[in-house]
Short mmCIF file of C-alpha atoms in Angstrom, two decimals:
data_model
loop_
_atom_site.label_atom_id
_atom_site.label_comp_id
_atom_site.label_asym_id
_atom_site.label_seq_id
_atom_site.Cartn_x
_atom_site.Cartn_y
_atom_site.Cartn_z
CA MET A 161 180.92 39.70 143.78
CA GLU A 162 178.42 42.51 142.72
CA ILE A 163 174.77 41.74 143.17
CA ILE A 164 173.07 43.98 140.43
CA HIS A 165 169.97 44.62 142.11
CA LYS A 166 170.92 47.77 143.98
CA ASN A 167 170.16 51.56 144.30
CA GLY A 168 167.09 51.35 142.56
CA ALA A 169 168.69 50.81 139.06
CA MET A 170 168.32 47.19 139.56
CA LYS A 171 164.42 47.18 139.35
CA ALA A 172 164.87 46.40 135.71
CA GLY A 173 167.02 43.15 136.07
CA SER A 174 170.21 42.45 134.48
CA HIS A 175 169.08 41.24 131.26
CA VAL A 176 168.13 43.56 128.59
CA ASP A 177 164.35 42.72 127.36
CA ASN A 178 162.74 46.15 126.43
CA GLY A 179 159.66 44.78 128.03
CA ILE A 180 159.49 41.33 126.02
CA ALA A 181 160.11 38.89 128.90
CA GLU A 182 157.65 40.58 131.29
CA GLY A 183 156.96 38.70 134.53
CA LYS A 184 160.19 37.29 134.61
CA THR A 185 163.10 38.18 137.02
CA THR A 186 166.63 37.30 136.15
CA VAL A 187 168.88 37.95 139.18
CA VAL A 188 172.51 37.75 138.22
CA GLU A 189 174.91 37.38 141.28
CA CYS A 190 178.15 38.08 139.67
CA ASP A 191 179.49 41.10 138.01
CA PRO A 192 178.91 41.25 134.45
CA TRP A 193 181.87 43.42 134.05
CA ASN A 194 183.94 40.68 135.39
CA PRO A 195 181.93 37.30 135.25
CA PRO A 196 183.90 34.29 135.92
CA TYR A 197 185.82 32.43 133.46
CA PRO A 198 187.51 28.90 133.71
CA MET A 199 191.40 29.38 134.72
CA TYR A 200 193.93 28.30 132.58
CA GLY A 201 194.34 24.56 132.85
CA SER A 202 190.81 23.88 133.79
CA SER A 203 189.54 23.34 130.21
CA THR A 204 191.07 21.95 126.77
CA HIS A 205 193.07 25.18 125.64
CA LYS A 206 196.11 24.47 123.09
CA SER A 207 198.20 27.46 124.62
CA TYR A 208 198.00 30.30 127.22
CA SER A 209 197.69 32.80 124.31
CA GLU A 210 194.57 31.26 123.05
CA TRP A 211 193.23 31.08 126.38
CA CYS A 212 194.04 34.69 126.60
CA SER A 213 192.37 35.62 123.24
CA GLN A 214 189.07 33.75 124.45
CA ARG A 215 188.94 35.28 127.89
CA LYS A 216 189.21 38.52 126.19
CA ASP A 217 186.53 37.91 123.59
CA PHE A 218 184.22 36.76 126.67
CA LEU A 219 184.70 39.64 128.59
CA LYS A 220 184.02 42.07 125.42
CA THR A 221 180.68 40.28 124.70
CA SER A 222 179.63 40.44 128.46
CA ARG A 223 180.68 43.83 128.97
CA ALA A 224 179.02 44.85 125.51
CA THR A 225 175.52 43.19 125.97
CA ASN A 226 174.85 43.19 130.11
CA MET A 227 173.65 45.75 132.04
CA ILE A 228 176.65 47.79 133.59
CA ILE A 229 175.81 49.38 136.78
CA LEU A 230 178.14 52.09 138.07
CA ASP A 231 180.71 53.33 135.85
CA ARG A 232 183.80 51.55 135.65
CA THR A 233 186.01 54.12 133.87
CA PRO A 234 189.25 55.08 135.67
CA GLN A 235 189.39 58.58 136.74
CA THR A 236 192.55 59.13 134.20
CA THR A 237 190.55 57.87 131.31
CA ASN A 238 187.71 60.30 132.14
CA PHE A 239 190.20 63.25 132.55
CA MET A 240 191.95 62.42 129.23
CA PHE A 241 188.66 62.50 127.53
CA SER A 242 187.89 65.84 128.74
CA GLN A 243 191.19 67.02 127.16
CA LEU A 244 190.50 65.32 123.90
CA TYR A 245 186.83 66.51 123.89
CA PRO A 246 187.35 70.19 122.02
CA ARG A 247 188.52 68.12 119.21
CA LEU A 248 185.58 65.62 119.28
CA LEU A 249 183.02 68.01 119.74
CA PRO A 250 183.17 69.69 115.83
CA ILE A 251 183.00 66.05 114.77
CA LEU A 252 180.05 65.12 116.66
CA GLU A 253 178.35 68.24 115.41
CA GLN A 254 178.83 67.27 111.80
CA ASP A 255 178.43 63.63 112.59
CA SER A 256 181.28 62.51 110.67
CA VAL A 257 182.07 58.69 111.01
CA LYS A 258 185.06 59.15 108.89
CA ARG A 259 186.62 61.77 111.20
CA PHE A 260 185.29 60.36 114.28
CA LEU A 261 187.20 57.07 113.15
CA ARG A 262 190.03 58.82 112.43
CA LEU A 263 190.20 60.79 115.85
CA TYR A 264 189.46 57.24 117.44
CA ALA A 265 192.45 55.59 115.65
CA GLU A 266 194.87 58.12 116.99
CA CYS A 267 193.36 58.87 120.63
CA GLY A 268 191.08 55.68 121.29
CA ASN A 269 192.69 55.16 124.72
CA CYS A 270 190.91 58.47 125.68
CA MET A 271 187.61 57.10 124.54
CA THR A 272 187.96 53.48 125.61
CA SER A 273 188.24 51.67 128.94
CA GLY A 274 188.12 47.79 129.28
CA PHE A 275 186.99 47.24 125.61
CA ILE A 276 184.29 49.50 125.69
CA ILE A 277 183.70 53.08 124.85
CA ILE A 278 183.29 54.94 127.70
CA PRO A 279 179.72 56.12 128.79
CA GLU A 280 181.07 60.09 128.88
CA ALA A 281 182.03 59.62 125.07
CA PHE A 282 179.13 57.77 123.99
CA ASN A 283 176.77 60.34 125.67
CA HIS A 284 178.24 63.04 124.13
CA MET A 285 177.24 61.33 120.88
CA ILE A 286 173.69 61.46 122.21
CA VAL A 287 173.84 64.96 123.29
CA GLU A 288 175.00 66.14 119.73
CA ASP A 289 172.34 63.83 118.46
CA ALA A 290 175.31 62.47 116.01
CA LEU A 291 173.30 59.44 114.78
CA ARG A 292 175.73 58.19 112.57
CA CYS A 293 178.61 58.23 114.87
CA ALA A 294 176.33 56.53 117.61
CA LYS A 295 175.72 53.86 115.24
CA VAL A 296 179.44 53.06 114.31
CA ALA A 297 180.00 53.24 118.02
CA LEU A 298 177.26 50.40 118.69
CA GLU A 299 178.28 48.13 116.04
CA GLY A 300 181.82 48.08 116.78
CA LYS A 301 182.57 46.67 113.20
CA ALA A 302 184.59 49.54 111.92
CA PRO A 303 188.34 48.04 112.09
CA GLU A 304 189.49 51.58 113.45
CA LEU A 305 187.63 50.45 116.57
CA LYS A 306 189.62 47.35 117.30
CA GLY A 307 186.54 45.20 118.31
CA CYS A 308 185.48 47.82 120.77
CA CYS A 309 182.16 49.07 121.09
CA ALA A 310 179.65 51.30 123.21
CA ASN A 311 177.05 49.47 125.71
CA PRO A 312 173.47 51.10 125.51
CA ASN A 313 173.00 49.50 128.85
CA TYR A 314 176.08 51.17 130.73
CA MET A 315 175.20 53.57 133.59
CA ASN A 316 177.24 56.83 133.31
CA GLN A 317 179.22 58.33 136.45
CA TYR A 318 176.25 60.76 137.15
CA GLY A 319 173.59 57.68 137.61
CA TYR A 320 171.87 57.38 134.30
CA PHE A 321 171.86 55.64 130.94
CA PRO A 322 171.93 56.47 127.32
CA LEU A 323 168.33 56.16 126.91
CA HIS A 324 167.62 58.53 129.45
CA GLU A 325 169.99 61.43 127.65
CA ALA A 326 168.13 60.65 124.42
CA ALA A 327 164.65 60.94 126.06
CA GLU A 328 165.75 64.30 127.44
CA ARG A 329 167.16 65.28 124.01
CA PHE A 330 163.49 64.32 122.53
CA SER A 331 165.59 62.63 119.71
CA VAL A 332 163.23 59.73 118.58
CA GLU A 333 165.60 58.97 116.05
CA MET A 334 168.30 58.30 118.62
CA ILE A 335 165.71 56.35 120.85
CA LYS A 336 165.22 54.01 118.01
CA LEU A 337 168.78 53.48 117.31
CA LEU A 338 169.39 52.58 121.02
CA LEU A 339 166.32 50.23 120.99
CA ARG A 340 167.64 48.38 117.89
CA HIS A 341 170.76 47.78 119.61
CA GLY A 342 169.17 46.53 122.87
CA ALA A 343 168.84 49.34 124.94
CA SER A 344 166.29 48.62 128.15
CA THR A 345 163.45 51.09 128.63
CA ASN A 346 162.81 49.39 132.13
CA ILE A 347 166.13 50.54 133.53
CA ARG A 348 166.05 53.47 136.42
CA THR A 349 168.49 56.05 137.80
CA ALA A 350 170.62 55.46 140.64
CA GLY A 351 173.09 57.43 142.62
CA THR A 352 173.59 60.80 144.57
CA SER A 353 173.76 63.00 141.58
CA VAL A 354 170.47 62.54 139.89
CA ILE A 355 166.72 61.81 140.86
CA GLU A 356 166.69 58.27 141.87
CA ASP A 357 164.18 55.55 140.42
CA LEU A 358 163.54 57.56 137.07
CA LEU A 359 162.75 55.23 133.88
CA PRO A 360 163.56 57.06 130.52
CA LEU A 361 159.92 57.44 130.28
CA HIS A 362 159.66 59.74 133.46
CA VAL A 363 162.47 61.87 131.94
CA ALA A 364 160.36 62.53 128.92
CA VAL A 365 157.04 63.02 130.67
CA GLU A 366 158.85 65.38 133.28
CA ASP A 367 160.68 67.46 130.91
CA THR A 368 157.89 67.62 128.46
CA CYS A 369 156.02 69.43 131.66
CA LEU A 370 159.03 72.02 131.42
CA HIS A 371 157.62 73.03 128.04
CA LYS A 372 157.29 77.02 128.09
CA TYR A 373 153.81 76.74 126.77
CA LEU A 374 152.69 74.84 129.87
CA GLU A 375 154.76 76.94 132.33
CA ASP A 376 153.48 80.11 130.82
CA ASN A 377 149.79 79.03 130.76
CA LEU A 378 149.24 76.97 133.48
CA LEU A 379 151.96 77.46 136.37
CA PRO A 380 151.20 81.17 136.88
CA LYS A 381 147.78 80.08 138.75
CA LYS A 382 149.70 78.30 141.65
CA GLU A 383 146.29 77.20 143.20
CA HIS A 384 145.52 75.22 140.35
CA HIS A 385 149.15 73.25 139.99
CA ASN A 386 148.81 70.49 142.63
CA TYR A 387 145.15 70.08 143.25
CA PRO A 388 142.53 71.63 140.62
CA THR A 389 139.16 70.99 141.71
CA MET A 390 135.92 69.62 139.86
CA LYS A 391 134.78 72.98 139.62
CA ASP A 392 138.09 74.10 137.78
CA ALA A 393 137.57 71.56 135.12
CA ASN A 394 138.62 74.38 132.33
CA TYR A 395 141.94 73.69 133.93
CA ILE A 396 141.66 70.03 132.47
CA TYR A 397 140.54 71.53 129.25
CA LYS A 398 143.36 74.09 128.98
CA ILE A 399 145.72 71.18 129.58
CA ILE A 400 144.66 69.25 126.73
CA HIS A 401 144.39 72.49 124.46
CA LEU A 402 147.85 73.20 125.09
CA LEU A 403 149.26 69.31 124.59
CA CYS A 404 147.41 69.36 121.03
CA LEU A 405 149.50 72.36 119.62
CA PRO A 406 151.90 71.76 116.93
CA GLU A 407 154.98 72.62 118.80
CA MET A 408 154.46 69.93 121.33
CA LYS A 409 154.89 67.17 118.75
CA ILE A 410 158.47 66.22 119.43
CA PHE A 411 157.87 66.13 123.15
CA LEU A 412 154.86 63.50 122.97
CA ASP A 413 156.37 61.48 120.25
CA THR A 414 159.33 61.09 122.38
CA THR A 415 157.03 59.98 125.18
CA ARG A 416 155.00 57.84 122.88
CA LEU A 417 157.84 55.66 121.69
CA LEU A 418 159.07 55.26 125.13
CA ALA A 419 155.89 54.04 126.46
CA LYS A 420 155.52 51.42 123.90
CA TYR A 421 158.42 49.51 125.19
CA THR A 422 157.76 50.34 128.89
CA ASN A 423 156.12 48.13 131.41
CA ASN A 424 153.42 48.99 133.64
CA LEU A 425 152.11 51.98 132.38
CA VAL A 426 148.98 51.87 134.31
CA ASP A 427 150.94 51.47 137.43
CA GLU A 428 152.95 54.59 136.38
CA ILE A 429 149.82 56.50 135.61
CA LEU A 430 148.36 55.83 138.96
CA ASN A 431 151.53 56.96 140.90
CA TYR A 432 151.29 60.26 138.79
CA ILE A 433 147.67 60.73 140.19
CA LYS A 434 148.29 59.61 143.86
CA ASP A 435 151.26 62.38 143.68
CA GLY A 436 148.85 64.86 142.61
CA LYS A 437 150.56 65.37 139.36
CA LEU A 438 147.66 66.15 136.87
CA LEU A 439 149.88 67.62 134.09
CA GLN A 440 152.36 64.41 134.01
CA THR A 441 149.19 62.30 134.08
CA ALA A 442 147.55 64.02 130.93
CA VAL A 443 151.05 64.07 128.69
CA LEU A 444 151.29 60.13 129.72
CA LEU A 445 147.83 59.30 129.05
CA LEU A 446 147.33 61.18 125.51
CA ALA A 447 150.94 60.21 124.26
CA ALA A 448 150.45 56.54 125.44
CA GLN A 449 146.74 55.90 125.20
CA GLU A 450 147.24 53.20 122.60
CA GLN A 451 149.18 51.06 124.73
CA ILE A 452 147.01 51.65 127.85
CA ARG A 453 143.60 50.74 125.73
CA VAL A 454 145.68 47.23 125.27
CA GLY A 455 145.30 46.35 129.10
CA SER A 456 145.48 46.95 132.68
CA SER A 457 149.40 45.42 132.78
CA CYS A 458 150.21 47.01 129.03
CA ASN A 459 151.90 43.50 128.12
CA ARG A 460 153.40 43.79 124.56
CA ASN A 461 152.00 40.40 123.93
CA GLY A 462 148.32 42.04 124.17
CA ASN A 463 147.10 39.12 126.33
CA SER A 464 145.39 41.50 128.95
CA ALA A 465 141.61 41.55 128.19
CA ILE A 466 140.99 44.60 130.62
CA ASP A 467 141.00 48.01 129.26
CA GLY A 468 143.70 50.05 130.99
CA PHE A 469 141.47 53.10 131.25
CA SER A 470 138.58 50.87 132.93
CA SER A 471 141.55 49.85 135.26
CA ILE A 472 142.47 53.56 136.13
CA THR A 473 138.91 54.47 136.56
CA ALA A 474 138.19 51.68 138.85
CA ARG A 475 141.56 52.57 140.92
CA ILE A 476 140.49 56.25 141.22
CA GLY A 477 136.82 55.19 142.22
CA GLU A 478 138.34 52.95 145.15
CA LEU A 479 140.69 56.04 146.29
CA ILE A 480 137.74 58.26 146.48
CA ILE A 481 135.89 55.79 148.50
CA ILE A 482 138.75 55.35 150.99
CA ILE A 483 139.39 58.86 151.26
CA LYS A 484 135.83 59.23 151.96
CA LEU A 485 135.55 56.56 154.49
CA GLU A 486 138.74 57.82 156.58
CA MET A 487 136.85 61.28 156.65
CA ALA A 488 133.48 59.64 157.65
CA GLN A 489 135.25 57.71 160.49
CA SER A 490 137.30 60.65 161.82
CA LYS A 491 134.23 62.97 162.55
CA THR A 492 136.47 65.73 162.04
CA GLU A 493 137.27 68.48 159.35
CA MET A 494 140.09 67.11 156.99
CA LEU A 495 140.67 69.79 154.60
CA ASP A 496 143.75 67.75 153.17
CA GLN A 497 141.61 64.91 152.71
CA GLU A 498 139.27 67.02 150.82
CA ASP A 499 141.36 68.22 148.54
CA LYS A 500 142.74 65.04 147.42
CA CYS A 501 139.30 63.89 147.02
CA GLU A 502 138.60 67.03 144.73
CA HIS A 503 141.92 66.02 142.95
CA LEU A 504 141.14 62.65 142.08
CA SER A 505 137.89 63.91 140.73
CA SER A 506 139.70 65.87 138.31
CA ALA A 507 141.75 63.17 137.06
CA LEU A 508 138.84 61.02 136.64
CA LEU A 509 137.54 63.93 134.30
CA LEU A 510 140.76 63.63 132.51
CA VAL A 511 140.65 59.64 132.05
CA LYS A 512 137.24 60.26 130.84
CA ILE A 513 138.35 62.60 128.34
CA ILE A 514 141.12 60.99 126.98
CA SER A 515 139.56 57.70 126.80
CA GLN A 516 136.66 58.98 124.92
CA ALA A 517 138.00 61.64 122.85
CA GLY A 518 141.53 60.78 122.80
CA LYS A 519 141.61 58.72 119.35
CA ALA A 520 140.16 61.63 117.54
CA LEU A 521 142.52 64.21 119.09
CA ASP A 522 145.78 62.06 118.62
CA SER A 523 144.59 61.56 114.86
CA TYR A 524 144.27 65.16 114.22
CA MET A 525 147.55 66.20 116.15
CA GLY A 526 149.35 63.91 113.52
CA THR A 527 147.96 66.20 110.65
CA HIS A 528 148.02 69.92 111.73
CA GLN A 529 151.44 70.53 111.73
CA GLU A 530 151.59 73.81 109.19
CA VAL A 531 147.99 74.79 110.85
CA HIS A 532 148.05 78.14 112.77
CA GLN A 533 147.48 77.75 116.49
CA THR A 534 144.21 79.46 116.41
CA LYS A 535 142.54 76.85 114.11
CA VAL A 536 144.05 74.30 115.96
CA LEU A 537 142.64 75.44 119.24
CA GLU A 538 139.47 75.97 117.72
CA ARG A 539 139.33 72.13 116.16
CA VAL A 540 140.52 70.74 119.62
CA SER A 541 137.48 72.57 121.20
CA GLN A 542 135.27 70.96 118.03
CA ILE A 543 136.51 67.55 119.07
CA LEU A 544 135.89 67.81 122.47
CA ASN A 545 132.31 68.90 122.08
CA ASP A 546 131.49 66.19 119.80
CA TYR A 547 132.20 63.89 122.57
CA GLY A 548 129.92 65.82 125.22
CA PHE A 549 132.73 68.01 126.90
CA PHE A 550 132.41 71.57 126.73
CA PRO A 551 134.95 73.81 128.20
CA THR A 552 133.96 77.08 129.74
CA GLY A 553 135.61 79.99 131.25
CA GLU A 554 138.53 81.84 129.73
CA GLY A 555 140.32 80.41 126.77
CA ILE A 556 144.12 80.30 125.86
CA SER A 557 145.42 83.51 124.53
CA ILE A 558 147.57 83.36 121.54
CA GLY A 559 149.57 86.10 123.08
CA ASN A 560 151.12 83.70 125.93
CA LEU A 561 152.41 81.20 123.54
CA CYS A 562 155.84 82.55 122.90
CA PRO A 563 159.08 80.48 122.45
CA TYR A 564 162.27 81.33 124.36
CA LYS A 565 164.28 84.24 122.33
CA TRP A 566 167.37 82.16 121.99
CA TRP A 567 167.98 83.09 118.50
CA PRO A 568 170.27 85.91 117.72
CA MET A 569 169.23 86.67 114.19
CA PRO A 570 166.47 88.95 113.17
CA SER A 571 163.19 87.30 113.27
CA SER A 572 163.08 87.92 109.29
CA GLY A 573 165.95 85.59 109.34
CA ILE A 574 164.44 82.61 110.99
CA PRO A 575 162.99 79.92 108.89
CA LYS A 576 159.19 80.18 108.74
CA LYS A 577 158.98 76.04 108.46
CA HIS A 578 161.84 75.42 111.06
CA GLY A 579 164.17 73.53 109.24
CA ASN A 580 162.56 73.49 105.40
CA MET A 581 164.46 76.48 104.41
CA VAL A 582 167.73 75.89 106.32
CA ALA A 583 167.97 72.26 104.90
CA THR A 584 167.16 73.04 101.34
CA GLU A 585 169.95 75.54 101.23
CA ALA A 586 172.42 73.52 102.69
CA ALA A 587 171.63 70.56 100.34
CA ALA A 588 171.92 73.19 97.26
CA GLU A 589 175.33 73.83 98.53
CA MET A 590 176.60 70.66 98.10
CA PRO A 591 177.00 70.28 94.53
CA HIS A 592 179.05 66.67 94.60
CA LEU A 593 175.75 65.17 95.66
CA TYR A 594 173.74 63.42 93.00
CA PRO A 595 169.76 64.75 93.20
CA ALA A 596 168.71 61.21 95.31
CA ASP A 597 171.51 62.03 97.69
CA LYS A 598 170.42 65.65 98.11
CA LYS A 599 167.11 64.42 99.01
CA ALA A 600 168.13 62.38 101.77
CA ALA A 601 170.81 64.88 103.19
CA ARG A 602 168.05 67.51 103.04
CA GLY A 603 165.68 65.39 104.78
CA LYS A 604 168.24 64.50 107.69
CA LEU A 605 169.05 67.95 108.07
CA ARG A 606 165.64 68.97 108.25
CA GLY A 607 164.74 66.70 111.09
CA ARG A 608 167.96 67.56 112.96
CA TRP A 609 167.34 71.22 112.42
CA GLU A 610 163.65 70.89 113.65
CA ARG A 611 164.60 69.13 116.83
CA GLU A 612 167.45 71.39 117.53
CA TYR A 613 165.32 74.56 117.18
CA THR A 614 162.14 73.14 118.94
CA TRP A 615 164.54 72.24 121.89
CA ASN A 616 166.06 75.37 122.23
CA SER A 617 163.02 77.46 121.79
CA PHE A 618 160.53 75.84 124.02
CA PHE A 619 162.76 73.39 126.57
CA PRO A 620 164.44 75.02 129.52
CA TYR A 621 167.33 72.67 129.65
CA TRP A 622 168.96 74.25 132.62
CA ARG A 623 166.22 72.95 134.77
CA SER A 624 166.14 69.35 133.13
CA VAL A 625 164.91 66.45 135.47
CA LEU A 626 168.54 64.94 134.86
CA ALA A 627 169.99 67.92 136.15
CA GLN A 628 168.01 68.85 139.49
CA ARG A 629 170.77 67.51 141.98
CA ARG A 630 173.56 69.58 140.16
CA PRO A 631 175.01 71.85 142.51
CA LYS A 632 175.99 74.61 140.46
CA LYS A 633 173.36 76.77 138.45
CA GLU A 634 173.31 79.09 135.91
CA THR A 635 170.39 80.27 133.67
CA PRO A 636 171.11 81.55 130.16
CA ALA A 637 170.71 85.44 129.28
CA TYR A 638 167.67 84.93 127.41
CA ALA A 639 165.86 82.98 130.14
CA GLN A 640 166.51 85.36 133.28
CA ASP A 641 163.05 86.27 133.29
CA ASP A 642 162.12 82.53 133.49
CA ALA A 643 164.42 82.15 136.63
CA LEU A 644 162.79 85.08 138.59
CA ARG A 645 159.13 84.14 137.64
CA LEU A 646 159.68 80.41 138.73
CA PRO A 647 161.89 80.67 141.98
CA ASN A 648 160.97 76.84 142.77
CA PHE A 649 162.14 75.62 139.57
CA ASP A 650 165.79 76.70 139.83
CA HIS A 651 167.36 73.16 139.16
CA ILE A 652 169.68 73.63 136.24
CA HIS A 653 172.58 71.96 134.47
CA ASN A 654 176.22 72.18 136.24
CA SER A 655 178.32 74.64 133.96
CA GLY A 656 181.61 73.90 135.56
CA SER A 657 182.85 70.59 136.58
CA LYS A 658 182.47 67.59 138.50
CA SER A 659 185.56 67.00 140.87
CA PHE A 660 187.07 63.51 141.47
CA GLY A 661 189.76 63.67 143.74
CA LYS A 662 192.46 65.86 142.20
CA LEU A 663 191.24 65.42 139.04
CA SER A 664 188.27 67.47 137.20
CA VAL A 665 185.94 65.89 134.84
CA LEU A 666 183.35 67.82 132.94
CA ALA A 667 179.73 66.91 133.29
CA PRO A 668 178.18 65.15 130.04
CA ASN A 669 175.36 67.26 129.64
CA ASP A 670 177.35 70.34 130.25
CA THR A 671 180.46 70.22 128.22
CA ALA A 672 179.63 71.57 125.17
CA ARG A 673 178.04 74.39 126.84
CA SER A 674 180.66 75.35 129.10
CA LEU A 675 183.11 75.45 126.16
CA ALA A 676 180.46 77.34 124.05
CA ARG A 677 180.21 79.91 127.04
CA ARG A 678 183.45 81.05 126.37
CA ILE A 679 182.63 81.98 122.41
CA PRO A 680 180.99 85.41 121.85
CA GLN A 681 177.13 84.58 121.51
CA SER A 682 177.07 86.10 117.86
CA THR A 683 179.51 83.35 116.93
CA ARG A 684 178.33 80.65 118.98
CA MET A 685 174.78 80.63 117.90
CA PHE A 686 175.73 79.91 114.15
CA GLN A 687 176.87 76.46 115.29
CA SER A 688 173.52 74.91 114.36
CA SER A 689 174.43 76.34 110.54
CA ARG A 690 177.87 74.92 110.28
CA LEU A 691 176.09 71.42 110.35
CA PHE A 692 174.62 72.51 106.98
CA GLY A 693 178.27 73.72 105.64
CA THR A 694 177.04 77.35 105.45
CA ILE A 695 179.90 78.67 107.30
CA ALA A 696 182.58 76.47 105.42
CA LEU A 697 181.46 77.82 102.38
CA LYS A 698 181.52 81.56 103.25
CA ILE A 699 185.29 80.69 104.72
CA PHE A 700 186.16 79.13 101.36
CA LYS A 701 184.95 82.29 99.63
CA VAL A 702 186.88 84.47 101.83
CA LEU A 703 190.14 82.61 101.57
CA LYS A 704 189.59 82.63 97.36
CA ASN A 705 189.19 86.08 97.34
CA ALA A 706 191.98 87.08 99.83
#
């Protein structure tokens, strides 16, 4: 018998509630993978085959709907999946349901264990943002699946859940899909392969803080990173200006969506403040301000009468008083305590700015996607001035707002509006579609392209929060300067394999990259374009002319 409250992941409870059943703790003292079922002969079954069929259906339902802690996939199944993955990857890149079901019908035993699609396979659907394939896997209604489906609350062998992976990919649509199928936002990571006790919200916030704009403009000043003082209030203003830039949108949208369904937001913010993490505090305050204004407990039913910002302000005030009393009683110089007191004062300023000017900033952020960065910074300063906040000191240099140069094509070939150009051309190369279908295809391709382009341009995936305990480290060639400039941020994805006895299983976040590294750079980086059919069209023309 397994008690599921274990290793930090159990703090979410065994039931999936998305924060609806708040204040209630359900402890299931049985294994949801093998729940108790009446023995044959103890109930009115007509035959043994009928009992077996009903027990099978019971196990399917239990394993598909309950939170499963610890991956139950046999090592041999994971190994077989690693052999099948090269065939699955191009299918997921194109998000082809028809080809996925065809492959599943042929090799379903490599992707299924115990009537459930294994976490490794489902995780790769999230990595490739294969929304249609993931939807089919979650529903489990396709005849080819034979009743098997994916569980959105099934921990993988690395200690995290599908929603953690979707949060790291900043895929809002994938997160919405998982939530619609019962994924819980209140589940936590566990195990030795990942930082423990992380909510999906934590993953989104921490990875947002790795955005290149934030690191280039904030981290070089090490003295400001941990405990910026009140006299350095310009540091707080700089954070707000950077977070309002258009390139931050998908990062904040992801955090905003997860915060909507996460319990006890005020407590999470206070934990960041106590830990001296002002940047994380700013990200969560700005993205989740609507939920924070609901009340101190941020319950989704909205019954709390106390404004969350008021609760945070009061708690910071209490902490400052406690520290000052300790300093007075000790009658000795306590530089560490003074630093903490100054840090709390900076946090208090941050909370005050977001509580008063946050709505205006959020409203502007939703309408300025095509505005030049200079005008955005000017408008943010104007909004702050309107609410009585006057940034002083050195502003943000536009020259320091540079993406990673991962794109192999000349700058003239990069779409100026991210996915608009590519999506339009790709849809135009689909003559079999009707105008309405072309419009839908263009919208889907544009959204997927914009997310992929932004993710590669601004997010250092080799140092993501889910990979910080991976032993093997490798930084891509275009980011070598990043690794040298930030020696303390060397947590990167494992590019090899994770050993399980005599078997070798590819790490879920890195299988694609491990395979992709074997392909020449000039060819590999065109995989995005293959999503839009351009490569297939060129090959067809070459064969036709041959």
